[in-house]
Amino acid sequence: MSSKENSWPTVAIAILLAAMAMTAGAAAQSADDDTVLPPVPKPRFTVVDGDTVRFGPQTVRLFGIDAPERSQTCDDGQWRAGLLARKALEDFISGRPVNCKLVDTDKKTNPPVAQCFAGEDDLQEKMVAAGWAWSLPGSKERYASEEREAMERKLGVHGHKCVSPAEWRAMLRREAIRREQGG
């Protein structure tokens, strides 16, 4: 089948969708106010990455953990740890309301740092216990035992050739400086 034959259904679908949108718009304008559905607002809560969530415009870092950055990979670029950690946090939340308790403010990037729960589940604990985040030193070792268990069982990042997010960020900074200097 030629590429022209493949593309005509796509064009036809696009034209059909545009016509439906125009018809729906005209119908909505002629309808009474009580029959028109208001636009659906953007979700107020989103998972940014494995240790960051957003409530509307407010970014919140999860307390005591450091998860792979969104673009971080392991196993020499073959395993997408950052995307998988984000998905794990979304799965742990699984559509439940999230409640967070302010603990501190991130000294470097300034967003609030909070301990967050989905129902009764401590999201930080679940991320570390499943191997999707490291326990941060200096946070009173809150999740150190969960991290040791995940390491022993080679769960998540501990089952792959991964560096901590802090090491990964430092490596990126060194590479950027080297490129700036022409090296």
XYZ file of C-alpha atoms in Angstrom:
183
model
C 0.000 0.000 0.000
C 1.431 3.409 -0.898
C 1.860 6.257 1.606
C -0.943 8.174 -0.170
C -3.314 5.262 0.401
C -2.280 5.145 4.097
C -2.804 8.849 4.692
C -6.301 9.347 3.258
C -8.103 7.746 6.268
C -6.155 10.061 8.577
C -7.175 13.119 6.550
C -10.801 11.949 6.442
C -10.854 11.445 10.216
C -9.337 14.903 10.772
C -11.993 16.513 8.538
C -14.771 14.590 10.315
C -13.491 15.654 13.736
C -13.248 19.302 12.639
C -16.825 19.213 11.299
C -18.076 17.631 14.530
C -16.291 20.296 16.583
C -17.842 23.119 14.540
C -21.306 21.545 14.821
C -20.919 21.048 18.567
C -19.731 24.641 18.981
C -22.738 26.013 17.085
C -25.123 23.814 19.082
C -23.573 24.929 22.361
C -23.978 28.584 21.402
C -27.669 28.129 20.581
C -28.435 26.078 23.722
C -29.672 27.478 27.007
C -26.999 28.194 29.626
C -28.246 25.386 31.886
C -27.762 22.785 29.128
C -24.186 23.719 28.226
C -21.504 21.809 30.072
C -18.715 24.023 31.404
C -15.185 23.258 30.214
C -13.417 20.615 32.268
C -10.662 22.218 34.375
C -7.115 20.883 34.301
C -6.423 18.354 37.058
C -5.419 20.153 40.231
C -3.004 17.397 41.291
C -0.256 15.911 39.142
C 2.828 13.756 39.640
C 5.882 15.557 38.249
C 8.431 12.830 38.918
C 9.165 10.151 41.516
C 9.656 12.625 44.363
C 7.741 15.714 43.244
C 4.026 16.455 42.987
C 2.101 19.549 41.999
C -1.100 20.872 43.567
C -2.346 23.373 40.973
C 0.604 25.729 40.478
C 2.354 24.696 43.744
C 5.243 22.231 43.419
C 5.896 20.044 46.488
C 8.948 17.828 47.078
C 8.405 14.579 48.957
C 10.182 14.509 52.312
C 13.245 12.381 52.951
C 13.651 10.758 49.539
C 15.423 11.323 46.227
C 13.976 9.541 43.195
C 15.513 9.337 39.720
C 15.051 12.496 37.660
C 12.475 12.297 34.844
C 15.126 11.895 32.145
C 17.509 9.764 34.224
C 18.445 6.387 32.807
C 20.410 3.443 34.184
C 22.179 0.445 32.664
C 24.114 2.727 30.287
C 20.944 4.406 29.027
C 18.983 1.194 28.479
C 16.614 1.441 31.479
C 14.452 4.548 31.968
C 14.489 4.813 35.749
C 13.040 8.334 35.894
C 9.922 7.535 33.898
C 9.412 4.278 35.780
C 9.752 6.015 39.171
C 7.141 8.584 38.132
C 4.783 5.793 37.048
C 5.365 3.966 40.339
C 4.334 7.058 42.329
C 1.230 7.459 40.151
C 0.405 3.774 40.747
C 0.887 4.102 44.533
C -1.521 7.041 44.533
C -3.925 5.210 42.199
C -6.443 8.044 41.984
C -6.813 8.488 45.745
C -6.745 11.944 47.353
C -3.249 12.992 48.428
C -2.666 14.831 51.691
C 0.651 16.401 52.590
C 2.071 17.750 55.836
C 4.646 20.537 55.500
C 8.027 19.528 56.935
C 10.504 22.073 55.516
C 11.441 24.136 52.466
C 13.967 22.909 49.898
C 17.046 25.089 50.486
C 18.218 24.955 46.859
C 15.066 25.175 44.772
C 12.691 26.647 47.385
C 9.522 24.519 47.037
C 7.886 23.162 50.176
C 9.042 19.754 51.368
C 6.193 17.667 52.735
C 5.403 14.174 53.917
C 2.601 12.989 51.646
C 0.008 10.261 52.031
C -2.501 8.622 49.713
C -5.118 7.402 52.136
C -3.100 5.883 54.989
C -0.129 5.025 52.727
C 3.091 6.979 53.324
C 4.107 7.656 49.713
C 7.765 8.239 50.591
C 7.977 4.917 52.396
C 6.325 3.081 49.504
C 8.719 4.631 46.951
C 11.828 3.696 48.958
C 10.558 0.231 49.933
C 9.842 -0.595 46.282
C 13.297 0.597 45.204
C 12.082 3.673 43.282
C 13.824 6.216 45.535
C 16.775 6.565 47.850
C 16.431 7.638 51.468
C 18.045 11.055 51.921
C 20.744 11.333 54.567
C 19.969 14.051 57.081
C 16.230 13.370 57.145
C 16.667 11.513 60.438
C 17.159 8.305 58.477
C 13.372 7.992 58.321
C 13.390 5.537 55.390
C 16.828 3.926 55.837
C 15.512 0.474 56.827
C 13.173 0.391 53.807
C 16.119 1.301 51.586
C 18.330 -1.462 53.035
C 15.566 -4.005 52.418
C 15.062 -2.809 48.807
C 18.830 -3.002 48.213
C 19.023 -6.536 49.601
C 16.127 -7.617 47.400
C 17.530 -5.703 44.372
C 14.244 -3.894 43.818
C 13.801 -1.036 41.350
C 16.952 1.057 40.931
C 18.895 -1.329 43.184
C 18.505 -4.127 40.638
C 20.161 -2.055 37.907
C 23.380 -0.153 37.307
C 22.085 3.192 38.616
C 23.670 6.167 40.311
C 21.793 8.276 42.805
C 19.963 11.314 41.416
C 22.458 13.601 43.193
C 25.373 11.865 41.437
C 23.495 11.956 38.136
C 22.796 15.720 38.441
C 26.463 16.349 39.316
C 27.530 14.330 36.265
C 25.242 16.429 34.028
C 26.687 19.661 35.471
C 30.251 18.448 34.819
C 29.342 17.531 31.219
C 27.711 20.937 30.656
C 30.800 22.745 31.979
C 33.062 20.601 29.802
C 30.946 21.447 26.715
C 31.003 25.180 27.578
C 34.769 25.040 27.812
C 34.996 23.381 24.422
C 36.095 20.004 25.743
